[in-house]
Short mmCIF file of C-alpha atoms in Angstrom, two decimals:
data_model
loop_
_atom_site.label_atom_id
_atom_site.label_comp_id
_atom_site.label_asym_id
_atom_site.label_seq_id
_atom_site.Cartn_x
_atom_site.Cartn_y
_atom_site.Cartn_z
CA MET A 48 81.74 120.86 38.38
CA ALA A 49 83.16 121.38 34.88
CA ASP A 50 83.94 124.93 33.72
CA TYR A 51 82.21 125.77 30.43
CA SER A 52 83.00 129.49 30.36
CA LEU A 53 84.35 130.96 27.10
CA GLY A 54 86.12 133.92 28.56
CA TYR A 55 83.93 136.07 26.27
CA GLY A 56 80.28 136.34 25.32
CA GLY A 57 78.81 134.97 22.10
CA ILE A 58 80.27 137.44 19.55
CA GLY A 59 78.10 136.46 16.66
CA SER A 60 74.92 135.51 18.47
CA GLY A 61 75.10 137.59 21.62
CA LEU A 62 73.83 134.54 23.53
CA ASP A 63 75.01 133.48 27.04
CA ILE A 64 76.63 130.30 25.78
CA THR A 65 78.14 129.38 29.16
CA GLY A 66 74.81 129.68 30.95
CA MET A 67 72.98 127.71 28.25
CA VAL A 68 75.52 124.88 28.39
CA GLU A 69 75.34 124.69 32.18
CA LYS A 70 71.52 124.55 32.10
CA LEU A 71 71.46 121.89 29.42
CA VAL A 72 73.98 119.75 31.36
CA ALA A 73 72.03 120.24 34.61
CA ALA A 74 68.79 119.20 32.91
CA GLU A 75 70.41 116.11 31.42
CA ARG A 76 72.03 114.99 34.70
CA ALA A 77 68.99 115.72 36.91
CA PRO A 78 67.30 112.29 36.45
CA ALA A 79 70.55 110.46 37.19
CA ASP A 80 71.27 112.65 40.23
CA SER A 81 67.76 112.06 41.50
CA ARG A 82 68.07 108.30 41.08
CA LEU A 83 71.47 108.13 42.80
CA ASN A 84 70.34 110.39 45.64
CA ARG A 85 67.27 108.24 46.13
CA ILE A 86 69.37 105.06 46.28
CA GLU A 87 71.91 106.59 48.67
CA THR A 88 69.34 108.18 50.97
CA GLY A 89 67.30 104.98 51.11
CA ALA A 90 70.37 102.87 51.86
CA LYS A 91 71.53 105.21 54.63
CA TYR A 92 68.03 105.30 56.10
CA LYS A 93 67.90 101.51 56.19
CA ILE A 94 71.45 101.24 57.58
CA SER A 95 70.49 103.56 60.43
CA ALA A 96 67.36 101.54 61.20
CA LEU A 97 69.26 98.26 60.98
CA GLY A 98 71.90 99.68 63.33
CA THR A 99 69.24 100.45 65.92
CA VAL A 100 67.70 96.98 65.61
CA SER A 101 71.13 95.29 65.66
CA SER A 102 72.12 97.21 68.79
CA ALA A 103 68.91 96.09 70.52
CA PHE A 104 69.57 92.48 69.49
CA SER A 105 73.14 92.74 70.78
CA ASN A 106 71.88 93.96 74.16
CA LEU A 107 69.39 91.09 74.19
CA GLU A 108 72.17 88.60 73.50
CA THR A 109 74.18 90.04 76.41
CA ALA A 110 71.19 89.65 78.74
CA LEU A 111 70.63 86.08 77.53
CA LYS A 112 74.29 85.17 78.12
CA ALA A 113 73.95 86.33 81.72
CA LEU A 114 70.70 84.39 82.10
CA LYS A 115 72.25 81.30 80.53
CA ALA A 116 75.25 81.15 82.92
CA SER A 117 75.29 78.11 85.16
CA ASP A 118 75.60 80.30 88.26
CA ALA A 119 73.00 82.82 87.08
CA PHE A 120 70.67 82.32 90.04
CA ASP A 121 73.36 81.60 92.63
CA ASN A 122 73.55 85.14 94.03
CA ARG A 123 73.24 85.21 97.79
CA ALA A 124 72.07 87.78 100.31
CA VAL A 125 73.44 87.91 103.85
CA LYS A 126 72.06 89.32 107.07
CA VAL A 127 74.16 89.71 110.22
CA GLY A 128 72.34 89.70 113.54
CA THR A 129 74.92 91.70 115.51
CA ASP A 130 76.96 94.03 113.34
CA ALA A 131 79.13 95.12 116.27
CA THR A 132 80.52 91.59 116.64
CA LEU A 133 81.32 90.79 113.04
CA GLY A 134 80.61 91.66 109.44
CA ALA A 135 79.93 89.14 106.68
CA THR A 136 79.90 89.07 102.90
CA VAL A 137 78.93 86.15 100.69
CA GLY A 138 79.46 85.20 97.08
CA LYS A 139 77.72 83.04 94.52
CA GLY A 140 77.31 79.50 95.73
CA THR A 141 77.60 80.19 99.45
CA PRO A 142 75.35 77.57 101.07
CA SER A 143 72.08 79.07 102.26
CA GLY A 144 71.33 78.65 105.93
CA ILE A 145 71.52 80.12 109.41
CA TYR A 146 74.99 80.16 111.01
CA ASN A 147 75.42 80.68 114.76
CA ILE A 148 78.82 82.28 115.18
CA GLU A 149 80.70 83.11 118.38
CA VAL A 150 83.88 85.17 118.29
CA LEU A 151 86.03 83.62 121.05
CA ASP A 152 89.26 85.55 120.46
CA LEU A 153 90.48 88.18 118.03
CA ALA A 154 93.78 87.78 116.24
CA THR A 155 96.39 90.15 117.65
CA ALA A 156 99.84 91.37 116.64
CA ASN A 157 102.74 90.97 119.07
CA LYS A 158 103.87 94.15 120.85
CA TRP A 159 106.63 94.84 123.39
CA MET A 160 107.35 97.92 125.51
CA ALA A 161 110.28 98.81 127.77
CA ASN A 162 109.28 99.32 131.41
CA THR A 163 112.30 101.52 132.16
CA ALA A 164 112.60 105.11 130.95
CA VAL A 165 115.71 106.35 129.17
CA ALA A 166 116.83 109.97 129.07
CA ALA A 167 116.76 111.57 125.65
CA ASP A 168 120.50 112.34 125.79
CA GLN A 169 121.56 108.98 127.22
CA THR A 170 124.00 107.09 125.00
CA PHE A 171 124.79 103.40 124.72
CA GLY A 172 128.00 101.58 124.09
CA ALA A 173 128.56 99.51 120.96
CA GLY A 174 126.83 96.17 120.91
CA LYS A 175 124.70 93.63 119.09
CA LEU A 176 121.07 92.67 119.57
CA THR A 177 119.12 89.78 118.11
CA LEU A 178 115.55 90.34 116.93
CA THR A 179 113.60 87.16 116.25
CA VAL A 180 110.61 87.57 113.92
CA ALA A 181 108.39 84.53 113.30
CA GLY A 182 111.32 82.28 114.15
CA GLU A 183 113.85 84.13 111.97
CA ALA A 184 116.81 85.73 113.78
CA ILE A 185 117.99 89.16 112.65
CA GLU A 186 121.21 90.69 113.97
CA ILE A 187 121.11 94.38 114.85
CA TYR A 188 124.34 96.32 115.41
CA ILE A 189 124.37 99.32 117.70
CA ALA A 190 127.11 101.92 117.19
CA GLU A 191 129.11 103.48 120.02
CA GLY A 192 127.39 106.57 121.42
CA ALA A 193 123.97 105.69 120.02
CA ARG A 194 120.96 107.26 121.67
CA LEU A 195 117.58 105.52 122.04
CA VAL A 196 116.33 107.01 118.77
CA ASP A 197 119.40 105.53 117.05
CA VAL A 198 118.63 102.10 118.52
CA ARG A 199 115.10 102.48 117.15
CA SER A 200 116.44 103.36 113.69
CA ALA A 201 118.84 100.42 113.69
CA ILE A 202 115.98 98.03 114.50
CA ASN A 203 113.76 99.52 111.78
CA ASP A 204 116.49 99.42 109.15
CA ALA A 205 117.04 95.73 109.79
CA ALA A 206 113.47 94.54 110.39
CA ARG A 207 111.04 96.88 108.60
CA SER A 208 110.84 94.52 105.62
CA LYS A 209 109.73 91.77 108.01
CA GLY A 210 106.74 93.77 109.18
CA VAL A 211 108.30 94.94 112.46
CA GLN A 212 108.32 98.58 113.53
CA ALA A 213 110.17 100.10 116.48
CA SER A 214 109.25 103.47 117.93
CA VAL A 215 110.22 105.75 120.79
CA ILE A 216 107.42 106.97 123.04
CA THR A 217 108.15 110.07 125.11
CA SER A 218 106.40 110.61 128.44
CA ASN A 219 107.01 112.83 131.46
CA ALA A 220 109.25 110.11 132.86
CA GLY A 221 111.46 109.91 129.77
CA GLN A 222 111.67 107.84 126.60
CA PHE A 223 110.50 104.24 126.18
CA LEU A 224 111.36 101.81 123.38
CA SER A 225 108.39 100.04 121.75
CA ILE A 226 108.56 97.20 119.23
CA GLY A 227 105.57 95.74 117.42
CA SER A 228 104.63 93.57 114.45
CA ASP A 229 102.06 94.56 111.84
CA LYS A 230 101.14 90.91 111.29
CA THR A 231 98.59 89.19 113.47
CA GLY A 232 98.63 85.51 114.38
CA ALA A 233 100.34 83.25 116.88
CA ALA A 234 103.10 82.38 114.42
CA ASN A 235 104.17 86.01 113.99
CA THR A 236 105.93 86.42 117.33
CA VAL A 237 108.58 89.07 117.95
CA SER A 238 111.32 88.97 120.60
CA LEU A 239 114.44 91.05 121.31
CA SER A 240 117.49 89.57 123.01
CA PHE A 241 120.91 90.90 124.07
CA SER A 242 123.91 89.36 122.30
CA GLU A 243 126.89 91.54 123.23
CA GLY A 244 127.74 95.01 124.49
CA GLY A 245 127.59 97.05 127.67
CA SER A 246 125.34 96.71 130.67
CA ASP A 247 123.29 99.75 129.64
CA LEU A 248 122.25 98.08 126.39
CA GLN A 249 121.59 94.83 128.22
CA ALA A 250 119.41 96.66 130.74
CA LEU A 251 117.37 98.18 127.93
CA VAL A 252 116.66 94.75 126.44
CA THR A 253 115.95 93.19 129.83
CA SER A 254 113.33 95.87 130.53
CA MET A 255 111.21 94.91 127.50
CA GLU A 256 107.80 93.49 128.47
CA GLU A 257 105.19 91.85 126.26
CA ARG A 258 102.11 94.07 126.19
CA VAL A 259 100.10 92.31 123.46
CA PRO A 260 100.71 88.63 122.69
CA ALA A 261 100.74 87.23 119.16
CA ALA A 262 97.47 85.31 118.93
CA ASP A 263 95.20 83.67 116.38
CA ALA A 264 91.55 84.48 115.96
CA ARG A 265 89.20 81.81 117.27
CA ILE A 266 85.56 81.48 116.36
CA SER A 267 82.87 78.86 116.73
CA ILE A 268 80.51 78.18 113.81
CA ASP A 269 77.57 76.06 114.93
CA GLY A 270 79.79 74.58 117.63
CA LEU A 271 82.81 73.90 115.40
CA GLU A 272 85.95 75.85 116.31
CA VAL A 273 87.86 77.62 113.56
CA THR A 274 91.18 79.46 113.92
CA ALA A 275 92.89 81.96 111.65
CA ASP A 276 95.97 84.17 111.81
CA ASN A 277 93.93 87.31 111.09
CA ASN A 278 90.49 88.76 111.75
CA LYS A 279 89.19 88.25 108.22
CA ILE A 280 88.22 84.61 107.90
CA THR A 281 87.74 83.51 104.30
CA ASP A 282 87.76 79.72 104.20
CA ALA A 283 85.43 78.55 106.96
CA VAL A 284 82.26 78.58 104.82
CA PRO A 285 82.58 78.51 100.99
CA GLY A 286 82.19 82.01 99.59
CA MET A 287 81.69 83.64 102.99
CA VAL A 288 84.08 86.25 104.39
CA LEU A 289 83.82 87.06 108.10
CA ASP A 290 85.25 90.33 109.39
CA LEU A 291 85.74 89.90 113.13
CA LYS A 292 85.33 93.02 115.26
CA THR A 293 85.00 92.02 118.90
CA LYS A 294 84.24 89.06 121.12
CA GLY A 295 80.61 88.08 121.16
CA THR A 296 77.94 86.08 119.37
CA SER A 297 75.97 86.74 116.21
CA VAL A 298 73.69 84.96 113.77
CA VAL A 299 74.52 85.10 110.06
CA THR A 300 71.66 84.25 107.70
CA VAL A 301 72.42 83.41 104.07
CA SER A 302 69.61 83.16 101.54
CA SER A 303 68.97 83.47 97.82
CA ASP A 304 69.32 87.06 96.67
CA LEU A 305 65.86 87.59 95.23
CA THR A 306 66.68 91.12 94.10
CA ALA A 307 69.69 89.98 92.05
CA SER A 308 67.81 87.00 90.58
CA ARG A 309 64.81 89.14 89.68
CA LYS A 310 67.08 91.75 88.10
CA LEU A 311 68.63 89.04 85.95
CA LEU A 312 65.23 88.10 84.51
CA GLN A 313 64.05 91.72 84.37
CA ASP A 314 67.17 92.66 82.38
CA PHE A 315 66.19 89.99 79.86
CA VAL A 316 62.59 91.25 79.72
CA THR A 317 63.80 94.83 79.20
CA ALA A 318 66.25 93.80 76.46
CA TYR A 319 63.69 91.57 74.73
CA ASN A 320 61.10 94.34 74.76
CA ALA A 321 63.65 96.79 73.35
CA ALA A 322 64.43 94.37 70.50
CA ILE A 323 60.75 93.89 69.61
CA THR A 324 60.08 97.62 69.94
CA SER A 325 63.03 98.46 67.68
CA ILE A 326 61.53 96.27 64.94
CA ASN A 327 58.06 97.73 65.48
CA THR A 328 59.47 101.26 65.21
CA ALA A 329 61.56 100.49 62.12
CA THR A 330 58.59 98.96 60.29
CA LYS A 331 55.64 101.07 61.45
CA TYR A 332 53.50 102.98 58.96
CA ASP A 333 52.18 106.42 59.82
CA ALA A 334 48.70 106.19 58.31
CA GLU A 335 47.73 109.69 59.37
CA ASN A 336 50.58 111.27 57.40
CA ASP A 337 50.84 108.45 54.85
CA THR A 338 54.52 108.04 55.76
CA PRO A 339 56.38 104.71 55.89
CA SER A 340 59.39 104.05 58.12
CA ALA A 341 62.79 102.93 56.89
CA LEU A 342 61.88 99.23 56.91
CA THR A 343 58.11 99.27 56.51
CA GLY A 344 57.02 96.03 54.84
CA ASP A 345 60.55 94.62 55.10
CA ALA A 346 60.56 90.82 54.83
CA GLN A 347 63.66 90.38 56.99
CA MET A 348 62.12 92.39 59.83
CA ARG A 349 58.91 90.36 59.62
CA SER A 350 60.93 87.18 59.72
CA ALA A 351 63.02 88.28 62.72
CA SER A 352 60.00 89.46 64.69
CA GLY A 353 58.02 86.33 63.82
CA GLN A 354 60.89 84.04 64.78
CA LEU A 355 61.43 85.73 68.14
CA ARG A 356 57.75 85.78 69.02
CA GLY A 357 57.17 82.21 67.87
CA LEU A 358 60.19 80.85 69.72
CA LEU A 359 59.31 82.79 72.84
CA GLY A 360 55.78 81.39 72.74
CA ASN A 361 57.15 77.85 72.51
CA LEU A 362 59.59 78.49 75.35
CA LEU A 363 56.85 79.92 77.57
CA SER A 364 54.82 76.79 76.84
CA ASP A 365 57.84 74.69 77.85
CA LEU A 366 58.06 76.61 81.12
CA SER A 367 54.38 75.99 81.78
CA ALA A 368 54.94 72.27 81.23
CA GLN A 369 57.61 72.45 83.95
CA GLY A 370 55.18 74.04 86.38
CA LEU A 371 56.38 77.59 85.72
CA ASP A 372 53.37 79.11 83.98
CA ALA A 373 52.51 82.81 84.01
CA LYS A 374 50.52 82.47 87.23
CA THR A 375 53.46 80.82 88.98
CA LEU A 376 56.49 82.54 87.47
CA GLY A 377 54.94 85.89 86.60
CA LEU A 378 56.51 86.01 83.10
CA GLN A 379 54.12 86.50 80.19
CA THR A 380 53.45 88.53 77.06
CA LYS A 381 51.31 91.63 77.29
CA GLY A 382 47.64 90.98 76.71
CA TYR A 383 44.93 92.98 74.99
CA PRO A 384 44.80 95.92 74.36
CA SER A 385 48.59 96.29 74.59
CA SER A 386 49.50 93.04 72.81
CA ASP A 387 52.56 94.34 70.98
CA GLY A 388 54.67 91.22 71.51
CA THR A 389 56.53 92.55 74.56
CA LEU A 390 56.89 90.84 77.93
CA VAL A 391 55.98 91.71 81.51
CA LEU A 392 57.37 90.26 84.73
CA ASP A 393 55.35 90.17 87.93
CA ALA A 394 57.97 90.70 90.65
CA THR A 395 55.80 89.35 93.45
CA LYS A 396 55.06 86.09 91.63
CA PHE A 397 58.67 85.63 90.59
CA ASP A 398 59.98 86.18 94.13
CA ALA A 399 57.49 83.64 95.45
CA ALA A 400 58.51 81.08 92.80
CA MET A 401 62.21 81.69 93.44
CA THR A 402 61.73 81.27 97.17
CA ALA A 403 59.67 78.10 96.76
CA ASP A 404 61.88 76.25 94.26
CA PRO A 405 65.04 78.06 93.10
CA GLU A 406 66.46 74.88 91.59
CA LYS A 407 63.51 74.52 89.23
CA ILE A 408 63.98 78.07 87.94
CA ARG A 409 67.73 77.55 87.58
CA ASN A 410 67.24 74.36 85.56
CA ALA A 411 64.61 75.98 83.34
CA PHE A 412 66.59 79.05 82.35
CA THR A 413 70.31 78.22 82.54
CA GLY A 414 72.66 75.87 80.75
CA ASP A 415 73.10 74.92 77.10
CA THR A 416 69.61 73.44 76.80
CA GLY A 417 67.69 75.99 78.84
CA PHE A 418 65.35 78.82 77.91
CA ALA A 419 68.14 81.41 77.52
CA ALA A 420 70.39 79.25 75.31
CA LYS A 421 67.63 78.48 72.82
CA LEU A 422 66.65 82.12 72.47
CA GLN A 423 70.29 83.21 72.30
CA THR A 424 70.89 80.95 69.29
CA ALA A 425 68.09 82.66 67.38
CA VAL A 426 69.24 86.16 68.34
CA GLY A 427 72.85 85.37 67.50
CA SER A 428 71.92 84.41 63.93
CA TYR A 429 71.11 88.05 63.20
CA ILE A 430 74.17 89.77 64.67
CA GLY A 431 77.92 89.27 64.64
CA THR A 432 80.16 89.20 61.57
CA GLU A 433 78.08 86.50 59.87
CA GLY A 434 74.69 87.65 61.15
CA ALA A 435 71.81 88.39 58.80
CA PHE A 436 71.59 92.03 59.89
CA THR A 437 75.33 92.46 59.43
CA GLN A 438 75.27 90.95 55.95
CA ARG A 439 72.35 93.20 55.03
CA THR A 440 74.20 96.26 56.30
CA ASN A 441 77.31 95.26 54.33
CA SER A 442 75.18 94.97 51.20
CA LEU A 443 73.71 98.43 51.75
CA ASN A 444 77.15 99.90 52.31
CA ALA A 445 78.22 98.32 49.03
CA GLN A 446 75.28 100.10 47.37
CA ILE A 447 76.47 103.43 48.75
CA LYS A 448 79.99 102.72 47.53
CA ASP A 449 78.58 101.88 44.09
CA VAL A 450 76.62 105.15 44.09
CA THR A 451 79.89 106.99 44.70
CA SER A 452 81.45 105.22 41.71
CA GLN A 453 78.40 105.99 39.57
CA ARG A 454 78.62 109.66 40.55
CA THR A 455 82.25 109.77 39.48
CA ALA A 456 81.32 108.21 36.13
CA LEU A 457 78.34 110.56 35.77
CA GLU A 458 80.57 113.57 36.40
CA ALA A 459 82.94 112.48 33.64
CA ARG A 460 80.06 111.77 31.27
CA MET A 461 78.40 115.12 31.97
CA GLU A 462 81.69 116.91 31.42
CA ALA A 463 81.92 115.31 27.99
CA VAL A 464 78.30 116.27 27.25
CA GLY A 465 78.98 119.84 28.35
CA ASN A 466 82.06 120.08 26.20
CA ARG A 467 80.06 118.79 23.22
CA TYR A 468 77.33 121.38 23.77
CA LYS A 469 80.00 124.03 24.20
CA ALA A 470 81.66 123.09 20.91
CA GLN A 471 78.31 123.12 19.11
CA PHE A 472 77.37 126.54 20.44
CA VAL A 473 80.82 127.94 19.65
CA ALA A 474 80.48 126.64 16.07
CA LEU A 475 77.01 128.15 15.85
CA ASP A 476 78.27 131.44 17.21
CA SER A 477 81.13 131.44 14.67
CA MET A 478 78.71 130.74 11.83
CA ILE A 479 76.41 133.55 12.94
CA SER A 480 79.40 135.85 13.16
CA GLN A 481 80.38 134.99 9.57
CA MET A 482 76.81 135.51 8.43
CA ASN A 483 76.74 138.87 10.14
CA THR A 484 79.99 139.84 8.42
CA THR A 485 78.64 138.76 5.02
CA SER A 486 75.39 140.59 5.66
CA SER A 487 77.27 143.77 6.53
CA TYR A 488 79.40 143.49 3.37
CA LEU A 489 76.38 142.98 1.15
CA SER A 490 74.62 145.89 2.74
CA GLN A 491 77.63 148.09 2.02
CA GLN A 492 77.79 146.96 -1.63
CA LEU A 493 74.09 147.52 -2.18
CA ALA A 494 74.36 150.96 -0.65
CA ALA A 495 77.26 151.80 -3.00
CA LEU A 496 75.29 150.68 -6.07
CA ALA A 497 72.35 152.76 -5.02
CA ALA A 498 74.58 155.82 -4.71
CA GLN A 499 75.87 155.44 -8.32
CA THR A 500 72.40 155.55 -9.79
#
């Protein structure tokens, strides 16, 4: 705001020149301020509404991408007859069916234990042991005077990286050396042999007994035997992971995951409805209060809504032609009196259709030529860097930027106007001051003449 103060009042006129200048400038700039404020407020109002609609369209595009995916309806559900025997998880594409599974053997890790106790203070002479892990020989050197805990440490230092752990178990009878692998499977055997040293060290090695053999897991799936080196079998049935728990039999049933498939379509319905509702909200007119919304009567909004509704109607007709009408699929637009262009999905009808012919539904909705792809193309034309809504928003932002430039120019222009008014009032004040001085002088002269007579 320009400063029009004089630093003194009007000497000749006694007028508040500063106040008068400020009021004149304010009156002159008011129409321009009002126009610029109206443009800026309107642009921001529309940008906000467009942002809401664009966000809804973006969410719709995300839902359509998921619906379009080739594996969109390939989710599977699994049911295990006997949880105590095994657990099972399945992924997309796991073949549906009933699998009779028998757990014949669990995979085990090799474990050895000495059968002769050793006193805690007993020492061993120097020597060398050989630990063989999965066919690989590892030399272990025992120092003179080593106790059993030192033998344990020597084994661990040499073989821990191979998945072998030695420990000392203390009982009432004394201490016992234990050696075990943390890897299951028949190939992961562990053995300890004496290479050189005293008889005491040799006796320790000789006393080692196998307590748990290294063994593979064995199962039978519908009569076919499968083996694995661990109890989590991942490659017997595509996408199925079996977690073996104990010997026994169980039945694993794999079927289409109706809940996941229904959610996929319901997510689309929810996103589509949100997109239509966002347009309806942005363009509605409040007749009771005679108040329009940000985009009431907007041609672009009418076009977007009309395109979506028209395309959806055509696509629903296409579905009907494929035997997936509203009665069969359960997907339809709301009818009177709530016909606002939104969709509803009948879960019961959809589940029945999905159970009866999942392949038909998959073919209708997925892929580059399916329902989702066609609708996604239309939605995508409005969003993204080149989308119609984005271009419109950019244009409105440019308007706001132009308003800022116009305000800067207006400020400079009004400052010049104010300075002009100020100069005019100062000149007027100076003239009045001179007139007052002349008037005072004349009054004095007339008074003097009157005194002489």
